[in-house]
CSV table of C-alpha atoms in Angstrom, one decimal:
chain,number,residue,atom,x,y,z
A,144,MET,CA,-16.4,-8.9,0.1
A,145,PRO,CA,-13.0,-9.4,-1.6
A,146,LYS,CA,-10.0,-8.5,0.2
A,147,ILE,CA,-7.3,-5.7,-0.8
A,148,SER,CA,-4.1,-7.4,-1.6
A,149,LEU,CA,-1.3,-5.5,-0.6
A,150,TYR,CA,1.9,-4.1,-1.8
A,151,LEU,CA,4.3,-2.7,0.8
A,152,ASP,CA,6.9,0.0,-0.2
A,153,GLU,CA,10.8,-0.6,0.8
A,154,ASP,CA,10.3,1.8,3.8
A,155,VAL,CA,7.8,0.0,5.7
A,156,HIS,CA,9.0,-2.6,7.6
A,157,LEU,CA,9.2,-6.3,6.7
A,158,GLY,CA,7.7,-6.9,10.4
A,159,LEU,CA,4.4,-5.9,9.1
A,160,GLY,CA,4.1,-8.0,6.2
A,161,LEU,CA,4.6,-11.0,8.4
A,162,ALA,CA,1.9,-9.8,10.8
A,163,LEU,CA,-0.6,-9.0,8.3
A,164,ARG,CA,0.1,-12.8,6.6
A,165,LYS,CA,-0.3,-14.2,10.0
A,166,ARG,CA,-4.0,-12.6,10.2
A,167,GLY,CA,-4.4,-14.6,6.9
A,168,PHE,CA,-3.7,-11.6,3.9
A,169,ASP,CA,-2.0,-11.0,1.0
A,170,VAL,CA,0.9,-9.1,1.5
A,171,ILE,CA,4.3,-8.4,-0.8
A,172,HIS,CA,7.2,-6.3,0.5
A,173,ALA,CA,9.3,-4.5,-2.2
A,174,GLN,CA,12.4,-6.2,-1.3
A,175,GLU,CA,10.7,-9.7,-1.4
A,176,LEU,CA,10.4,-8.6,-5.2
A,177,ASP,CA,14.1,-6.9,-5.9
A,178,GLN,CA,12.1,-3.6,-6.3
A,179,LYS,CA,14.4,-1.8,-3.5
A,180,GLY,CA,15.5,1.1,-4.9
A,181,SER,CA,12.8,1.3,-7.5
A,182,SER,CA,11.0,5.0,-7.9
A,183,ASP,CA,8.1,5.4,-6.2
A,184,ALA,CA,6.2,6.1,-9.6
A,185,ALA,CA,7.8,2.0,-10.1
A,186,GLN,CA,6.8,0.6,-7.1
A,187,LEU,CA,3.0,2.0,-7.8
A,188,ALA,CA,3.1,0.8,-11.0
A,189,HIS,CA,4.2,-2.7,-10.1
A,190,ALA,CA,1.9,-2.7,-7.2
A,191,VAL,CA,-1.1,-2.1,-9.8
A,192,ALA,CA,-0.1,-4.5,-12.4
A,193,GLN,CA,-0.4,-6.6,-9.3
A,194,GLN,CA,-3.4,-5.0,-8.6
A,195,ARG,CA,-2.4,-4.2,-5.3
A,196,CYS,CA,-2.7,-1.5,-2.8
A,197,LEU,CA,0.4,0.2,-2.1
A,198,LEU,CA,1.5,1.0,1.4
A,199,SER,CA,4.2,3.5,2.0
A,200,PHE,CA,5.6,6.2,4.7
A,201,ASN,CA,6.7,8.3,1.4
A,202,THR,CA,3.8,10.9,1.9
A,203,LYS,CA,4.1,13.4,-0.3
A,204,ASP,CA,5.5,11.5,-3.1
A,205,PHE,CA,2.6,9.4,-3.4
A,206,VAL,CA,0.1,12.0,-2.4
A,207,LEU,CA,1.6,13.4,-5.8
A,208,LEU,CA,1.7,9.9,-7.7
A,209,HIS,CA,-2.2,9.6,-6.8
A,210,ASN,CA,-3.2,13.2,-7.9
A,211,GLU,CA,-0.9,12.3,-11.1
A,212,TYR,CA,-2.8,9.5,-12.1
A,213,ALA,CA,-6.3,11.0,-11.3
A,214,GLU,CA,-5.3,13.9,-13.5
A,215,HIS,CA,-4.7,11.1,-16.3
A,216,ASP,CA,-7.7,8.8,-15.7
A,217,ARG,CA,-4.9,6.6,-15.1
A,218,GLU,CA,-6.5,3.9,-12.0
A,219,HIS,CA,-4.8,2.4,-9.2
A,220,TRP,CA,-5.6,-0.2,-6.4
A,221,GLY,CA,-5.7,2.3,-3.5
A,222,ILE,CA,-2.8,3.6,-1.8
A,223,ILE,CA,-2.4,4.0,2.1
A,224,VAL,CA,0.1,6.8,3.3
A,225,SER,CA,1.5,7.2,6.8
A,226,ARG,CA,3.6,8.8,9.1
A,227,GLN,CA,6.7,6.1,10.1
A,228,ARG,CA,5.3,4.3,13.6
A,229,PRO,CA,5.9,2.0,16.0
A,230,LEU,CA,5.3,-1.5,14.6
A,231,GLY,CA,2.3,-2.2,16.5
A,232,GLU,CA,0.8,1.0,16.2
A,233,THR,CA,0.8,0.9,12.3
A,234,LEU,CA,-0.8,-2.5,12.1
A,235,SER,CA,-3.2,-1.8,13.8
A,236,LYS,CA,-4.4,1.1,12.0
A,237,VAL,CA,-3.8,-0.8,8.8
A,238,LEU,CA,-6.2,-3.4,9.7
A,239,LYS,CA,-8.5,-1.3,10.5
A,240,VAL,CA,-8.5,0.1,6.8
A,241,LEU,CA,-8.3,-3.4,5.6
A,242,GLN,CA,-11.8,-4.3,7.7
A,243,HIS,CA,-13.4,-1.4,6.3
A,244,PHE,CA,-12.5,-1.3,2.8
A,245,SER,CA,-12.8,-3.6,0.2
A,246,ARG,CA,-10.6,-4.4,-3.1
A,247,GLU,CA,-13.1,-2.1,-5.0
A,248,THR,CA,-14.0,0.5,-2.6
A,249,MET,CA,-9.9,1.1,-1.9
A,250,LYS,CA,-9.4,1.3,-5.4
A,251,ASN,CA,-8.3,4.9,-6.8
A,252,ARG,CA,-8.3,6.0,-3.3
A,253,ILE,CA,-5.6,7.4,-0.7
A,254,GLU,CA,-6.6,6.7,3.0
A,255,PHE,CA,-4.0,8.5,5.9
A,256,LEU,CA,-3.0,6.4,8.8
């Protein structure tokens, strides 16, 4: 089962990316790609172009973007949204998603932590 590659939105703590990398996951952060300050739509488009699932704490806007993609038959590689949580709790919940879903089963799906 191919692992999900993640794109962390700018509001996600950089430490989460480091912790996931230490566990063998392919993770990039918006800040590492000079995407800080880009619109949510641009962040998702960047994740899609790299075939990555996007993780954000901006639930409202990414639910809307997910719905917009579905309405226009546009594909994405998954969106994971959550409220802000302590780093350890976020890591635990993200790991559960990454262990449960593959790249293909996460495609065009939105998951709430």
